[in-house]
Amino acid sequence: NVFDELLKYGIEPVVTISHYETPLALANNYGGWLDRKVIDFYVRYCETIFNRYRDKVKYWMTFNEINIMDFMPVFAGGVTKNDPQSKAQSVYHQFLASAKVVQLGHKINQEFKIGMMTAYGSTYALTCNPEDELLLMKNDQQRHFFSDVQCRGFYPEYKLKEYERLWIKLVKEEGDDELLKNGTVDYIGFSY
């Protein structure tokens, strides 16, 4: 009914599919997005809503402020482990889920536009000191990492080097790289 009312007045709905509400059962039974099985649950959910609202909604966003997984993994993805390896693996699973959903959505309705959403507050260097400027650059890279992967379809070198320094090793399966490459988003949304 909300979609019908919006469309009646010429308002185009934009639906965020996951907005900080990982079901408690998935958090308790699987550890949230830390478990790769959650990808399939998410894809099934998306298939349901894509089919149900295929003629009412054109614009979708896979995850609200996906980069919040860096700061609050339990809030953003039902992940109770807050160590770097667990957060990196959980984000990786969200990236794979997004890529699958982009491809699925385009099959269901070629008019769909499926995007990603990031929290994007501006930051500025404290001073013009090169150390402050370098810190700003690293901060920007961390914020851009999420859109880099979802728009380009691969992990940027700066993130791979960071993972190497932190001894983070993503658990991957065959075909994951192709999935990321072929499931890039159509647009970027951001909170500011």
Coordinates of C-alpha atoms in Angstrom, one line a residue:
N1 CA 0.0 0.0 0.0
V2 CA 2.9 2.4 0.8
F3 CA 4.4 1.7 -2.6
D4 CA 1.0 2.3 -4.4
E5 CA 0.6 5.6 -2.5
L6 CA 4.1 6.8 -3.4
L7 CA 3.6 5.9 -7.0
K8 CA 0.2 7.6 -7.1
Y9 CA 2.0 10.9 -6.3
G10 CA 4.9 10.3 -8.7
I11 CA 7.4 9.4 -5.9
E12 CA 9.8 6.7 -6.8
P13 CA 10.5 4.3 -3.9
V14 CA 14.0 3.3 -3.1
V15 CA 14.1 0.2 -0.9
T16 CA 17.0 -0.7 1.4
I17 CA 16.8 -4.5 1.6
S18 CA 18.8 -4.9 4.8
H19 CA 18.8 -2.1 7.3
Y20 CA 20.5 -3.3 10.6
E21 CA 18.0 -6.1 11.2
T22 CA 19.8 -9.4 10.8
P23 CA 17.2 -11.8 12.2
L24 CA 18.1 -12.9 15.7
A25 CA 17.9 -16.6 14.7
L26 CA 20.6 -16.0 12.1
A27 CA 22.8 -14.2 14.6
N28 CA 22.3 -16.9 17.3
N29 CA 22.5 -20.0 15.1
Y30 CA 25.0 -18.9 12.5
G31 CA 26.9 -16.0 13.9
G32 CA 25.3 -13.6 11.5
W33 CA 27.2 -12.8 8.3
L34 CA 30.3 -14.6 9.6
D35 CA 28.7 -17.8 8.3
R36 CA 28.6 -18.2 4.5
K37 CA 25.2 -19.9 4.8
V38 CA 23.6 -16.6 5.5
I39 CA 24.2 -15.6 1.9
D40 CA 21.7 -18.1 0.7
F41 CA 19.1 -17.0 3.2
Y42 CA 19.5 -13.4 2.1
V43 CA 19.3 -14.3 -1.6
R44 CA 16.1 -16.2 -1.0
Y45 CA 14.6 -13.2 0.9
C46 CA 15.6 -10.9 -2.0
E47 CA 14.1 -13.3 -4.6
T48 CA 10.8 -13.1 -2.7
I49 CA 10.7 -9.3 -2.4
F50 CA 12.0 -8.8 -6.0
N51 CA 9.2 -11.0 -7.4
R52 CA 6.5 -9.5 -5.1
Y53 CA 7.4 -5.9 -5.9
R54 CA 8.8 -6.2 -9.4
D55 CA 6.3 -3.8 -10.8
K56 CA 6.3 -1.3 -7.9
V57 CA 10.0 -0.8 -7.0
K58 CA 12.7 0.0 -9.4
Y59 CA 15.5 1.1 -7.1
W60 CA 17.0 -1.2 -4.5
M61 CA 20.0 -1.0 -2.1
T62 CA 21.5 -4.2 -0.8
F63 CA 22.7 -3.1 2.6
N64 CA 22.3 0.1 4.6
E65 CA 25.7 1.6 5.4
I66 CA 27.6 -1.6 4.8
N67 CA 30.8 0.0 6.1
I68 CA 29.4 0.1 9.7
M69 CA 30.5 -3.5 9.8
D70 CA 33.9 -2.1 10.6
F71 CA 32.7 -0.4 13.7
M72 CA 29.7 -2.3 15.0
P73 CA 29.5 -5.8 13.5
V74 CA 26.8 -7.0 15.9
F75 CA 24.6 -4.1 15.0
A76 CA 25.2 -4.1 11.3
G77 CA 25.3 -7.9 10.7
G78 CA 24.5 -9.9 13.7
V79 CA 28.2 -10.7 14.1
T80 CA 29.2 -11.0 17.8
K81 CA 32.9 -11.5 17.1
N82 CA 34.7 -8.2 16.8
D83 CA 38.2 -9.3 15.7
P84 CA 39.7 -8.2 12.4
Q85 CA 39.5 -11.6 10.8
S86 CA 35.8 -12.1 11.7
K87 CA 34.8 -8.6 10.5
A88 CA 36.7 -9.1 7.2
Q89 CA 35.1 -12.4 6.5
S90 CA 31.6 -11.1 7.4
V91 CA 32.0 -8.2 5.0
Y92 CA 33.3 -10.6 2.3
H93 CA 30.1 -12.6 2.7
Q94 CA 28.0 -9.4 2.4
F95 CA 29.9 -8.5 -0.8
L96 CA 29.2 -12.0 -2.3
A97 CA 25.5 -11.7 -1.2
S98 CA 25.2 -8.3 -2.9
A99 CA 26.8 -9.6 -6.1
K100 CA 24.4 -12.5 -6.2
V101 CA 21.4 -10.3 -5.6
V102 CA 22.5 -7.8 -8.3
Q103 CA 22.6 -10.6 -10.8
L104 CA 19.3 -12.1 -9.6
G105 CA 17.5 -8.8 -9.6
H106 CA 18.5 -8.0 -13.2
K107 CA 17.2 -11.4 -14.2
I108 CA 13.9 -10.8 -12.5
N109 CA 13.4 -7.3 -13.9
Q110 CA 15.9 -5.8 -16.3
E111 CA 14.7 -2.3 -15.2
F112 CA 15.9 -2.8 -11.7
K113 CA 18.7 -0.6 -10.5
I114 CA 20.5 -2.2 -7.5
G115 CA 22.9 -0.2 -5.6
M116 CA 25.1 -0.1 -2.5
M117 CA 24.8 2.3 0.4
T118 CA 27.6 3.6 2.6
A119 CA 27.9 6.0 5.6
Y120 CA 29.9 8.8 4.2
G121 CA 30.7 11.6 6.5
S122 CA 33.3 14.1 5.3
T123 CA 36.6 14.2 7.2
Y124 CA 39.4 16.7 7.1
A125 CA 43.0 16.6 8.2
L126 CA 43.6 18.3 11.5
T127 CA 46.5 20.3 10.1
C128 CA 48.5 20.4 6.8
N129 CA 51.2 18.3 8.5
P130 CA 52.0 15.4 6.1
E131 CA 51.3 12.9 8.9
D132 CA 47.7 14.3 9.3
E133 CA 47.2 14.3 5.6
L134 CA 48.4 10.6 5.4
L135 CA 45.9 9.7 8.2
L136 CA 43.2 11.4 6.2
M137 CA 44.1 9.5 3.1
K138 CA 44.0 6.2 5.0
N139 CA 40.6 7.2 6.5
D140 CA 39.3 7.9 3.0
Q141 CA 40.6 4.6 1.7
Q142 CA 38.8 2.7 4.5
R143 CA 35.5 4.5 3.6
H144 CA 36.0 4.0 -0.1
F145 CA 36.9 0.3 0.2
F146 CA 33.3 -0.8 0.4
S147 CA 32.2 1.1 -2.8
D148 CA 35.5 0.1 -4.5
V149 CA 34.7 -3.6 -4.2
Q150 CA 31.0 -3.3 -5.0
C151 CA 31.5 -1.0 -8.0
R152 CA 34.7 -2.5 -9.4
G153 CA 34.2 -6.1 -8.6
F154 CA 37.5 -6.8 -6.8
Y155 CA 39.4 -6.0 -3.7
P156 CA 41.8 -3.0 -4.1
E157 CA 45.5 -3.6 -3.5
Y158 CA 45.6 -1.3 -0.5
K159 CA 43.1 -3.5 1.3
L160 CA 44.9 -6.7 0.4
K161 CA 48.1 -5.3 1.8
E162 CA 46.3 -4.3 4.9
Y163 CA 45.0 -7.8 5.3
E164 CA 48.4 -9.2 4.7
R165 CA 49.9 -7.0 7.5
L166 CA 47.1 -8.1 9.9
W167 CA 47.4 -11.8 9.0
I168 CA 43.8 -11.8 7.7
K169 CA 43.1 -14.6 5.2
L170 CA 39.7 -14.6 3.5
V171 CA 38.1 -18.0 3.2
K172 CA 37.0 -18.1 -0.5
E173 CA 35.4 -20.7 -2.7
E174 CA 35.9 -21.3 -6.4
G175 CA 34.0 -18.8 -8.5
D176 CA 33.9 -16.1 -5.8
D177 CA 36.2 -13.7 -7.8
E178 CA 33.9 -14.1 -10.9
L179 CA 30.8 -13.5 -8.8
L180 CA 32.2 -10.2 -7.4
K181 CA 33.3 -9.1 -10.9
N182 CA 29.9 -9.9 -12.5
G183 CA 27.7 -8.6 -9.7
T184 CA 28.7 -5.0 -9.5
V185 CA 26.1 -2.5 -8.4
D186 CA 24.3 0.1 -10.6
Y187 CA 24.7 3.0 -8.3
I188 CA 26.0 4.3 -4.9
G189 CA 23.8 5.7 -2.2
F190 CA 25.2 7.3 0.9
S191 CA 24.3 8.8 4.3
Y192 CA 25.9 12.1 4.9

